[in-house]
XYZ file of C-alpha atoms in Angstrom:
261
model
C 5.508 -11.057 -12.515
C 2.396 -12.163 -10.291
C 3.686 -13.991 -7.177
C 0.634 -15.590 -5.082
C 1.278 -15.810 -0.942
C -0.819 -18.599 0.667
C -0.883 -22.259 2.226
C -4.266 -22.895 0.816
C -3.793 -24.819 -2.747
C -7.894 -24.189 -2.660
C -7.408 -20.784 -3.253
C -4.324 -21.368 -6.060
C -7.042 -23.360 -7.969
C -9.186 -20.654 -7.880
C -7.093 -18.288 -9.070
C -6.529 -20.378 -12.069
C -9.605 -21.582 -12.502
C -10.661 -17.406 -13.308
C -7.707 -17.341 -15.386
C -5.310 -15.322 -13.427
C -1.569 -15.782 -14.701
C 0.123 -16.582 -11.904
C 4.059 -17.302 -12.166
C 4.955 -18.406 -8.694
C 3.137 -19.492 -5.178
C 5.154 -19.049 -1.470
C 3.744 -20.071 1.187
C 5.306 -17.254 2.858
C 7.965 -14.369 1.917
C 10.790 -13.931 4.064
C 12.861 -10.719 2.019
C 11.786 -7.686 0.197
C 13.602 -9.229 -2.773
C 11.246 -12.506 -3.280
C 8.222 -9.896 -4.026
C 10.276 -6.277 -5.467
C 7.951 -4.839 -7.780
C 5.853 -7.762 -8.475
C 1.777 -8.117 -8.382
C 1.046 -10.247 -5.235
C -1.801 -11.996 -4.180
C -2.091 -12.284 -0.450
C -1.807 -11.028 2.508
C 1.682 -9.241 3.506
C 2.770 -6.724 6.190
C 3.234 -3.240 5.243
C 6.967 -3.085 4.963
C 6.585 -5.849 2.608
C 3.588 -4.666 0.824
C 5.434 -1.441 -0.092
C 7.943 -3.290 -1.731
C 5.138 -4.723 -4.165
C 3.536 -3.354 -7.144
C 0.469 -4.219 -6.233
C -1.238 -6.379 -3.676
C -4.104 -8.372 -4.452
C -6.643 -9.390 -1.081
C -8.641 -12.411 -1.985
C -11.577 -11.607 1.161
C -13.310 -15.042 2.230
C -16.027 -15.173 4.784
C -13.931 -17.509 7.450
C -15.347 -19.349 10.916
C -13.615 -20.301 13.398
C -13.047 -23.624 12.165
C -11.575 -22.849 8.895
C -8.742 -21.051 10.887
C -5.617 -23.048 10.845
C -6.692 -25.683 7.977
C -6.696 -25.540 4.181
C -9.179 -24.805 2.330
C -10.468 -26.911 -0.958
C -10.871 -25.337 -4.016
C -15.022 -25.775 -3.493
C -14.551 -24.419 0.237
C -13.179 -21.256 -1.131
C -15.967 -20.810 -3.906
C -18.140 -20.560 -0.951
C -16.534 -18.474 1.576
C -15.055 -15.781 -1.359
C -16.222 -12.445 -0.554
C -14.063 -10.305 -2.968
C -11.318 -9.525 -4.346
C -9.244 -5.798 -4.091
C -6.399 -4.612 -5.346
C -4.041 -2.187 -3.345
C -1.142 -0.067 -4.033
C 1.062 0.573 -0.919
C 3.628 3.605 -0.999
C 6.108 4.448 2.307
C 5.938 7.942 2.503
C 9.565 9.034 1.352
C 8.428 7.117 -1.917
C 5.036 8.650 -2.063
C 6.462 12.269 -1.872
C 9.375 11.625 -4.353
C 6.807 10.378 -6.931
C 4.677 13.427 -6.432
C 8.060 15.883 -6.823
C 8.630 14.136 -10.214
C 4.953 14.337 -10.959
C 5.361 17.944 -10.114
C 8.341 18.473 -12.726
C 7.266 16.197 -15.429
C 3.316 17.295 -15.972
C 3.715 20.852 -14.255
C 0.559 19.667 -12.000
C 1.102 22.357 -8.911
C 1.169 20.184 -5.521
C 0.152 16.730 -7.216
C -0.835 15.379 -3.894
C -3.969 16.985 -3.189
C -5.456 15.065 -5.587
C -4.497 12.121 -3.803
C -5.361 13.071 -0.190
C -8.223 11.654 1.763
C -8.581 14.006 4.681
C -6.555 16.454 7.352
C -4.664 12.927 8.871
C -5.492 13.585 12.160
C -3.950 10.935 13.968
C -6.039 7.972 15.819
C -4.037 5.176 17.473
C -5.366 1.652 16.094
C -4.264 -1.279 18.726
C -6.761 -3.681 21.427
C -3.371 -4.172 23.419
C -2.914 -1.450 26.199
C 0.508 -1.784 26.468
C 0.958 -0.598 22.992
C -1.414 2.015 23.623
C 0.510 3.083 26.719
C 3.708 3.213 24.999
C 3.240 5.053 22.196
C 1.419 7.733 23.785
C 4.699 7.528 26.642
C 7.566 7.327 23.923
C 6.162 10.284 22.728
C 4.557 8.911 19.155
C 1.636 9.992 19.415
C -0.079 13.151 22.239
C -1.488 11.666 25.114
C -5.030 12.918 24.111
C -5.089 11.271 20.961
C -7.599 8.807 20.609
C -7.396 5.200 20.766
C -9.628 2.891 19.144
C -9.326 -1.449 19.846
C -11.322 -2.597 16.715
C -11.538 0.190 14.328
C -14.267 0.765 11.697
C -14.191 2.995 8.272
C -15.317 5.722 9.764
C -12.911 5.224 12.422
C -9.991 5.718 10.631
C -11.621 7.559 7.146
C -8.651 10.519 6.124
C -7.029 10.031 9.243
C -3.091 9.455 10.283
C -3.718 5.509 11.722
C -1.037 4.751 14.235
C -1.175 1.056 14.036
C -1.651 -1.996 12.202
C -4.962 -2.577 10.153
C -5.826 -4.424 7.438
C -5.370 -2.825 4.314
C -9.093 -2.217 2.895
C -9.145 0.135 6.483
C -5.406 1.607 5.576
C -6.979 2.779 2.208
C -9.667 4.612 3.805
C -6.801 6.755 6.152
C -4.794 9.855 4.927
C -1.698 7.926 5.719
C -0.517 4.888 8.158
C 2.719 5.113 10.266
C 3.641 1.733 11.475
C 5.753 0.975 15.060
C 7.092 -2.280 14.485
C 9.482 -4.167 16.598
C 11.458 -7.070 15.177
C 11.419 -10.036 17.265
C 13.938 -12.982 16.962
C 13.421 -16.190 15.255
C 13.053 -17.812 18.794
C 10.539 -15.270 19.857
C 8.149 -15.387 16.867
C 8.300 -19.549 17.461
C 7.534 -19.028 20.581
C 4.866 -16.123 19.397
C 6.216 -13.640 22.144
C 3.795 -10.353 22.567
C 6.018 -7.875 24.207
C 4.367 -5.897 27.068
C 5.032 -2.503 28.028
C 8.321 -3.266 29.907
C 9.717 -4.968 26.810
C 8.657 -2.027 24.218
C 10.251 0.509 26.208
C 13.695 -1.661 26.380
C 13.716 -1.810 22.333
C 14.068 0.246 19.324
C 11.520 0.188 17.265
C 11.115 0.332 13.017
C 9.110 3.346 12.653
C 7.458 3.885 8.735
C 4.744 5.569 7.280
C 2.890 4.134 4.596
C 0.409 5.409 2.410
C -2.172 2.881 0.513
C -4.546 3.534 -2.136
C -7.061 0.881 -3.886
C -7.036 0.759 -7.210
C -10.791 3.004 -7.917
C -9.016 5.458 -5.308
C -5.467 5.317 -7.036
C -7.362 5.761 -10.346
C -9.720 8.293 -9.534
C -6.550 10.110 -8.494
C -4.508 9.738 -11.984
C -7.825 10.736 -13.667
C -8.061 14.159 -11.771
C -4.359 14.684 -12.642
C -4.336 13.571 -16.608
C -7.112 15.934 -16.572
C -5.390 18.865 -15.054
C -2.242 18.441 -17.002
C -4.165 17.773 -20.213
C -2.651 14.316 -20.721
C -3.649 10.728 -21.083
C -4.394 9.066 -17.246
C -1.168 6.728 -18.570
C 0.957 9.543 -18.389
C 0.571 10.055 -15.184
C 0.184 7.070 -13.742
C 3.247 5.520 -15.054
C 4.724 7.853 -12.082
C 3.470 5.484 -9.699
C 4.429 2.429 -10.896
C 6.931 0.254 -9.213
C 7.756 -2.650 -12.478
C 9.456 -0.887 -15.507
C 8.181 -3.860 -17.709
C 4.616 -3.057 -17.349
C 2.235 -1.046 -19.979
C 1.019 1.354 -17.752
C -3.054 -0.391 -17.751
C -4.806 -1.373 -15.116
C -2.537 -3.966 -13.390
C -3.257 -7.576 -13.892
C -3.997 -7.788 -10.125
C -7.209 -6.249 -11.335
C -8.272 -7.492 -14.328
C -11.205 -9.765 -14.710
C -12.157 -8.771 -11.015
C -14.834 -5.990 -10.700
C -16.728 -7.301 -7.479
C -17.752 -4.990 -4.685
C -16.469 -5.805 -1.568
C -18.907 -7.076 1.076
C -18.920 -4.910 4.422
């Protein structure tokens, strides 16, 4: 099932216009449940994106006018970019699917072919105060690097502590998330906790890994190879949506452009 995330009906006419089969739009998703296993297209957090099959990133070229309007169906012709598809794992996940991997293909340690670098870790954040505290609550050494707007290289095979956009959190070895849940009053209100306030709360604390789909398939291909079986033998290890056929996921199809950077 597709699911598309956005409050531009611009970019739902698009969508259709390239022929993508989409079953349902949300302007938002508030639960896990509305997107379980699904193909989305938009943009979602990580604990959410995990919970996906796939997610889809429809990249437009935006100014600072476009930024809080919708856009027309013409108006996102213009601005579009590219489009990627993503696979996001949390890490429990990731390493359970490389155990069965392990047992069903008899593929010795699985996940090297899916690793990116060492993971040393880099702290991603332009806020201090996050900075400060995660270094202080003890997630991260004190001498570990912090970078405000990261780059590729920034963050290329790398453990990111922090939140980046997910064509950067495809480029790390793995992303661990610190995310603090704020009430319904305090995201209305658009609260940013300092340093004070993070120290007073408990955090949610997961660690995500997140392939695109050239990465995720480049990976299944050096598998199938060692094992000696078809790539959709492996990969149906990895999927998320019993129903599907174990392709290339519709999230992809009929897209092959090369994102802009």
């Amino acid at each position: 099932m597709v699911t598309v995330v956005t409050q531009h009906s611009g970019l739902v006419d698009y969508l259709r216009e390239q022929g993508y089969p989409i079953d349902e739009v949300k302007t938002h998703v508030q639960s896990a449940e509305e997107i379980r296993g699904r193909d989305v297209v938009g943009v979602l957090p990580p604990h959410l994106a995990a919970e996906a099959n796939s997610v889809t990133t429809v990249n437009l070229r935006l100014s600072r006018e476009d930024f809080g309007r919708e856009l027309s169906l013409e108006e996102v012709r213009e601005r579009l970019v590219s489009v990627e598809t993503y696979r996001v794992y949390r890490e429990q996940d990731f390493q359970e699917r490389m155990e069965r991997m392990e047992r069903g293909l008899g593929v010795e340690l699985p996940e090297r072919y899916f690793s990116k670098g060492e993971g040393e870790p880099v702290v991603v954040t332009h806020q201090p105060d996050t900075a400060r505290y995660l270094k202080d609550a003890g997630y991260v050494h004190p001498d570990t690097p912090v970078v405000a707007e990261a780059r590729i290289e920034d963050v290329r095979g790398k453990e990111v502590i922090g939140t980046v956009p997910l064509y950067l959190a495809a480029e790390a070895e793995r992303v661990q998330s610190v995310r603090f849940d704020l009430s319904e009053e305090e995201r209305a209100a658009k609260v940013r906790l300092d340093y004070a306030a993070m120290m007073e709360r408990q955090p949610t604390v997961e660690t995500y890994r997140v392939f695109s789909e050239f990465q995720l398939e480049r990976s299944l291909d050096q598998v199938a190879e060692k094992a000696g079986v078809a790539r959709e033998e492996v990969q149906r290890f990895m999927e998320k949506a019993p129903e599907r056929d174990y392709g290339r996921s519709p999230a992809a199809e009929g897209y092959e452009l090369e994102r802009g950077r």
